[in-house]
Short mmCIF file of C-alpha atoms in Angstrom, two decimals:
data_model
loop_
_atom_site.label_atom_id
_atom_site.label_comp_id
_atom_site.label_asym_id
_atom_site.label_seq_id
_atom_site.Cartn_x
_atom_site.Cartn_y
_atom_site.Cartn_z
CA UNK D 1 -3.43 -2.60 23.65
CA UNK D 2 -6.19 -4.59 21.28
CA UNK D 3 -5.31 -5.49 17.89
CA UNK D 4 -6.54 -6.58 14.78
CA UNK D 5 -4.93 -9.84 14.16
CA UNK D 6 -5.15 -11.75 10.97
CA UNK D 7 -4.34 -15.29 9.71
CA UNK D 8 -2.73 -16.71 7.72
CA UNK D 9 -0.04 -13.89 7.62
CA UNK D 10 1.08 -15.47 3.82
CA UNK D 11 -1.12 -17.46 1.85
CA UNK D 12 0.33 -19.07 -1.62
CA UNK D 13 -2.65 -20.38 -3.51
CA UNK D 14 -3.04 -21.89 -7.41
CA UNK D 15 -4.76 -19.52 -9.81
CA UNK D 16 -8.49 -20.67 -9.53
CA UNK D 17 -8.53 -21.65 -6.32
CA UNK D 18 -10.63 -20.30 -3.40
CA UNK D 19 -9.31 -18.66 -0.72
CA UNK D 20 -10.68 -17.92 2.70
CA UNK D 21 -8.60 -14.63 4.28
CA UNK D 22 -9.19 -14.64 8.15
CA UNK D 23 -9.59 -11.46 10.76
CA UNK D 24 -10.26 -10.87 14.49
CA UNK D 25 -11.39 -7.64 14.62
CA UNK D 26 -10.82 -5.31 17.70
CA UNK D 27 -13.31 -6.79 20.56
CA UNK D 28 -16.59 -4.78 20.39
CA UNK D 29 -15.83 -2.95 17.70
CA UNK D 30 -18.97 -2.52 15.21
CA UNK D 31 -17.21 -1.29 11.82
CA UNK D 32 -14.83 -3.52 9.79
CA UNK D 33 -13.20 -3.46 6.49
CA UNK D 34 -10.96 -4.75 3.91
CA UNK D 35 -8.06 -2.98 2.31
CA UNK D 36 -5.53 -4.57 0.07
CA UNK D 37 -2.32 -2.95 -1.39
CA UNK D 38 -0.45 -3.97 -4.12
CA UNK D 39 3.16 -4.01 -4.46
CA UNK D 40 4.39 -0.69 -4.65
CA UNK D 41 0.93 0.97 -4.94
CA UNK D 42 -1.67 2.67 -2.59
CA UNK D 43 -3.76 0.92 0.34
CA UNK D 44 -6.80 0.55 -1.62
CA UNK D 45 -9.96 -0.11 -0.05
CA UNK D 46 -12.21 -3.05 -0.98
CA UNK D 47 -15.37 -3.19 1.35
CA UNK D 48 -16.83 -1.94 4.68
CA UNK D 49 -19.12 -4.41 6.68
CA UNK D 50 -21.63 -2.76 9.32
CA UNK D 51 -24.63 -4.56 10.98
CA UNK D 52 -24.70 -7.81 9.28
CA UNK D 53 -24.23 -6.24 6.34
CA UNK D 54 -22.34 -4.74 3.57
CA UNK D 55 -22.18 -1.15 3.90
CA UNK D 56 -20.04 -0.18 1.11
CA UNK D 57 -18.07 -1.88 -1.65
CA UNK D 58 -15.43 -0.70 -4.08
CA UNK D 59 -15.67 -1.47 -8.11
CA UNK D 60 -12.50 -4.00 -7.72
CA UNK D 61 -15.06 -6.18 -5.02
CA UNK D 62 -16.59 -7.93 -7.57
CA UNK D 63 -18.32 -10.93 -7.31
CA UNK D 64 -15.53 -13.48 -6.77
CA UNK D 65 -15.28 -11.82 -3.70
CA UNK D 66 -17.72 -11.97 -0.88
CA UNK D 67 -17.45 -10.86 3.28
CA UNK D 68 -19.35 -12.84 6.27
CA UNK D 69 -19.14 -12.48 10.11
CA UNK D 70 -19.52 -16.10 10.96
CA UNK D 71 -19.36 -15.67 14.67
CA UNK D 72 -19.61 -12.89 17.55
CA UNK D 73 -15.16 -12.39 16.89
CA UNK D 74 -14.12 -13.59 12.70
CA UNK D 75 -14.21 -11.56 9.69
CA UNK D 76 -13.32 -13.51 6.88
CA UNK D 77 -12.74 -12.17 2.66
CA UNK D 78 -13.42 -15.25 0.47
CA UNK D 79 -12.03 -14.70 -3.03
CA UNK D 80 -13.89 -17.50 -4.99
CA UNK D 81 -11.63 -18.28 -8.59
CA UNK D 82 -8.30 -16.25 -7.74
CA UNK D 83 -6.55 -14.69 -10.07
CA UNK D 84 -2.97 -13.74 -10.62
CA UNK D 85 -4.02 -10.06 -9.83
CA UNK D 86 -5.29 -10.66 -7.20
CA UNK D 87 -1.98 -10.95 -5.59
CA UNK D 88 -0.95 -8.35 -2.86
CA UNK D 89 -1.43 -7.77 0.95
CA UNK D 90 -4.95 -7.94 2.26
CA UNK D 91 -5.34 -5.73 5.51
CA UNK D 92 -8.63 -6.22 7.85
CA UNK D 93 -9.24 -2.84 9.88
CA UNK D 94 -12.18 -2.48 12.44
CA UNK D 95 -13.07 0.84 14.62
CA UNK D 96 -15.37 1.01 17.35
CA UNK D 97 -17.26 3.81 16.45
CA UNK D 98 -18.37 5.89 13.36
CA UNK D 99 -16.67 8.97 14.54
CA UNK D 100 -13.18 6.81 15.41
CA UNK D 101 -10.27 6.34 13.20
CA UNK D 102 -9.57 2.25 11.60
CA UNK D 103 -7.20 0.23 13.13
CA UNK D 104 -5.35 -2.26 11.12
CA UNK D 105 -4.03 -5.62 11.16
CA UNK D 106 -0.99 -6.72 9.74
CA UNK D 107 -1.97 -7.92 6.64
CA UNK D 108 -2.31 -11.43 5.00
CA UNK D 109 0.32 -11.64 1.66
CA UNK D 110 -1.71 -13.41 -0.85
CA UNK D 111 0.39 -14.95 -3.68
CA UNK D 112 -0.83 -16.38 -6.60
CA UNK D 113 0.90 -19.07 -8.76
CA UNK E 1 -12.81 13.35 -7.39
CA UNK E 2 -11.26 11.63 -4.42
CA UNK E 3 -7.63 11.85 -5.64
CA UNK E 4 -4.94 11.70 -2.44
CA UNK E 5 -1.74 12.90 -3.42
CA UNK E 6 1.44 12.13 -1.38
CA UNK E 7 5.09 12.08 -2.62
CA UNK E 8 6.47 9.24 -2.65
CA UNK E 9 10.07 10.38 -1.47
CA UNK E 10 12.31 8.52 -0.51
CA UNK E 11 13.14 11.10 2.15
CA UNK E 12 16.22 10.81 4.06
CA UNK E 13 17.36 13.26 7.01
CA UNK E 14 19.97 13.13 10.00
CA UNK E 15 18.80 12.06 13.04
CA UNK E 16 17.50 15.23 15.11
CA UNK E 17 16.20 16.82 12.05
CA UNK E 18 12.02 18.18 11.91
CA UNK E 19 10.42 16.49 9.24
CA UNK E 20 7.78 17.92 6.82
CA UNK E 21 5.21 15.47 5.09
CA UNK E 22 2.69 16.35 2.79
CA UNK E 23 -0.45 15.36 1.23
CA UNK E 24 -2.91 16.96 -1.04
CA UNK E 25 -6.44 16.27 -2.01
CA UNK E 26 -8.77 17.14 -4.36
CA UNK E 27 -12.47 16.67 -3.12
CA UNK E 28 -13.63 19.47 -0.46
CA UNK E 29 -15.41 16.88 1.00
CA UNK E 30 -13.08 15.14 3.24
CA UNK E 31 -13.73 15.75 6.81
CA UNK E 32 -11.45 13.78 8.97
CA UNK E 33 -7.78 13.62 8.07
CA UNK E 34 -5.45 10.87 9.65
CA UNK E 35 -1.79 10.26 9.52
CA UNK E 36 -0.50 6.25 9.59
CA UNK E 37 2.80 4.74 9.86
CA UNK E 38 3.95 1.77 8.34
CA UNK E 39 6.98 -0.78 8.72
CA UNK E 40 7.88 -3.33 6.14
CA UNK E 41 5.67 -6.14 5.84
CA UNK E 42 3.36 -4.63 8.93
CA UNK E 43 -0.01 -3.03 8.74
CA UNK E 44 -0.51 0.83 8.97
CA UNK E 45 -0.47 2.20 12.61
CA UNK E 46 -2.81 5.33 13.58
CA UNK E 47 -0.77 8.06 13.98
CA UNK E 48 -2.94 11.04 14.22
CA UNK E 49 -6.76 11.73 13.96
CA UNK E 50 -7.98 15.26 12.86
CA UNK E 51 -11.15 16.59 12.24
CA UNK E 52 -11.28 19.47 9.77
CA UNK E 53 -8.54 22.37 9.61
CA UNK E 54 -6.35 22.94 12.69
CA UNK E 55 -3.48 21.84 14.19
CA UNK E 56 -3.19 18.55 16.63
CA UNK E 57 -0.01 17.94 18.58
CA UNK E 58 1.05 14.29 20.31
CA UNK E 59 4.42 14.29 21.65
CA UNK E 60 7.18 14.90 19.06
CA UNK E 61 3.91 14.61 16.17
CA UNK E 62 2.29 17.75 14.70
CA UNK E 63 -0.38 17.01 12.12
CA UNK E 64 -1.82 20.52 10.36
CA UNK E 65 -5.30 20.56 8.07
CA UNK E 66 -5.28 23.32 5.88
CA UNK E 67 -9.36 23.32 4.09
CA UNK E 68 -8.94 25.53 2.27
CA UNK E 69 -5.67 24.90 0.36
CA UNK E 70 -6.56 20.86 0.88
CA UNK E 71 -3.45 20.88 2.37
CA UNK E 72 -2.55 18.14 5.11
CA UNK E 73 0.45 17.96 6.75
CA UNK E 74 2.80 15.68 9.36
CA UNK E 75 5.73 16.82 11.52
CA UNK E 76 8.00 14.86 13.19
CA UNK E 77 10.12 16.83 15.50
CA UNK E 78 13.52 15.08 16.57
CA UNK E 79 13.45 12.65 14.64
CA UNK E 80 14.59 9.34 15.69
CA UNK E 81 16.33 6.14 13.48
CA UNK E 82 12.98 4.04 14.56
CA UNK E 83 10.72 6.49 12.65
CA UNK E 84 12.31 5.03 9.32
CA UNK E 85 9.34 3.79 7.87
CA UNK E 86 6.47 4.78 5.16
CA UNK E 87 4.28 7.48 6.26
CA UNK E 88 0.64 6.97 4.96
CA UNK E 89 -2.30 10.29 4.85
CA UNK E 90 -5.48 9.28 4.33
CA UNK E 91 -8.71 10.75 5.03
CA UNK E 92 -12.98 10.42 4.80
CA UNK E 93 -16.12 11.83 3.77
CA UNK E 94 -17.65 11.68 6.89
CA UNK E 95 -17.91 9.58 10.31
CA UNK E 96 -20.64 7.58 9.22
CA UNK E 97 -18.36 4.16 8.66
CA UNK E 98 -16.83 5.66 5.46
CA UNK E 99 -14.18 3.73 3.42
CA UNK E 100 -10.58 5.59 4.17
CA UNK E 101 -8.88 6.86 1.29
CA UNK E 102 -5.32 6.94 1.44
CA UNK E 103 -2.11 8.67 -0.37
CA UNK E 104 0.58 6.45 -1.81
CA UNK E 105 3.04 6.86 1.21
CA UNK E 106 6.31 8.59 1.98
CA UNK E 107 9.15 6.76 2.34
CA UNK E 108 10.81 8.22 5.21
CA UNK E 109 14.94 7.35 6.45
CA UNK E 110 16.23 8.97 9.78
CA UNK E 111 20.31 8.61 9.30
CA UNK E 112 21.88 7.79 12.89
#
């Protein structure tokens, strides 16, 4: 069955540093997102990418964080100047079409030092 | 609004045992419901997909919208040790690419 896959699965960066979170979405889908859940909280969502474009963005995707589709198969989340709350696990879903459900990858833990 | 509630549990139950979860929302707006399981470290697996109130059945999975209470709910009928995991609702506006908005999870434990 396809998958979302993601890379690296656990990423350990210095406060201020940029990081570069890596997804290959579900071959032909057209929708794709970012989650991320912090420790012990809910799956929260970040932003939805449709077209070339953003399509929708929460209030915590500000702008030390930014999307691109580099290529026909990666979706990458670049957080610019990390900070220590930005630490949690970063989940890349994609569905094929707007009346399917998401379907999830298994996360890249991003820790923060 | 677009408060999901879910208790957290934990939940534990005996192996064979039907198993109720729960979640509860707050904007009449949600449209399609869905029902995700997740192990430890993994990402979230589709369960179920529903589309307004009704009743869905896969296998030993029985996922109920209620609209008008905005009432969701997941069975799991014989349960087995390997569905020990955290249950996940979460649900959208509309099918239009809409950002899913999910409950906190239920912890769930199925005692061999």
């Amino acid at each position: 069955e396809p998958e979302v896959t993601q890379t690296p699965s656990h990423q350990v960066t210095q406060m201020g540093q940029e990081v570069i979170l890596r997804c290959v979405p579900i071959s032909n889908h057209l929708y794709f997102y970012w989650y991320r859940q912090i420790l012990g909280q809910k799956v929260e969502f970040l932003v939805s990418f449709y077209n070339n474009e953003i399509s929708e963005k929460s209030e915590i995707f500000d702008d030390q964080f930014s999307v691109e589709r580099p290529d026909g198969s990666n979706f990458t989340l670049k957080i610019r100047s990390t900070k220590l709350e930005d630490s949690a696990m970063y989940f890349c879903a994609s569905m094929g079409t707007a009346s399917q459900p998401q379907h999830f990858g298994d996360g890249t833990r991003l820790s923060i030092l | 609004q677009k408060e999901v509630e879910q208790d957290p549990g934990p939940l534990s139950v005996p192996e064979g045992a039907i198993v109720s979860l729960n979640c509860t929302y707050s904007n009449s707006a949600f449209q399609y419901f869905m029902w995700y399981r997740q192990y430890s470290r993994k990402g979230p697996e589709l369960l179920m997909y529903t589309y307004s109130s009704g009743n869905k059945e896969d296998g030993r999975f029985t996922a109920q919208v209620d609209k008008s209470s905005k009432y969701i709910s997941l069975f799991i009928r014989d349960s087995q040790p390997s569905d020990s995991a955290t249950y996940l609702c979460a649900m959208s506006l509309s099918n239009t690419g809409n950002q899913f908005y999910f409950g906190t999870g239920t912890s769930l434990t199925v005692i061999p």
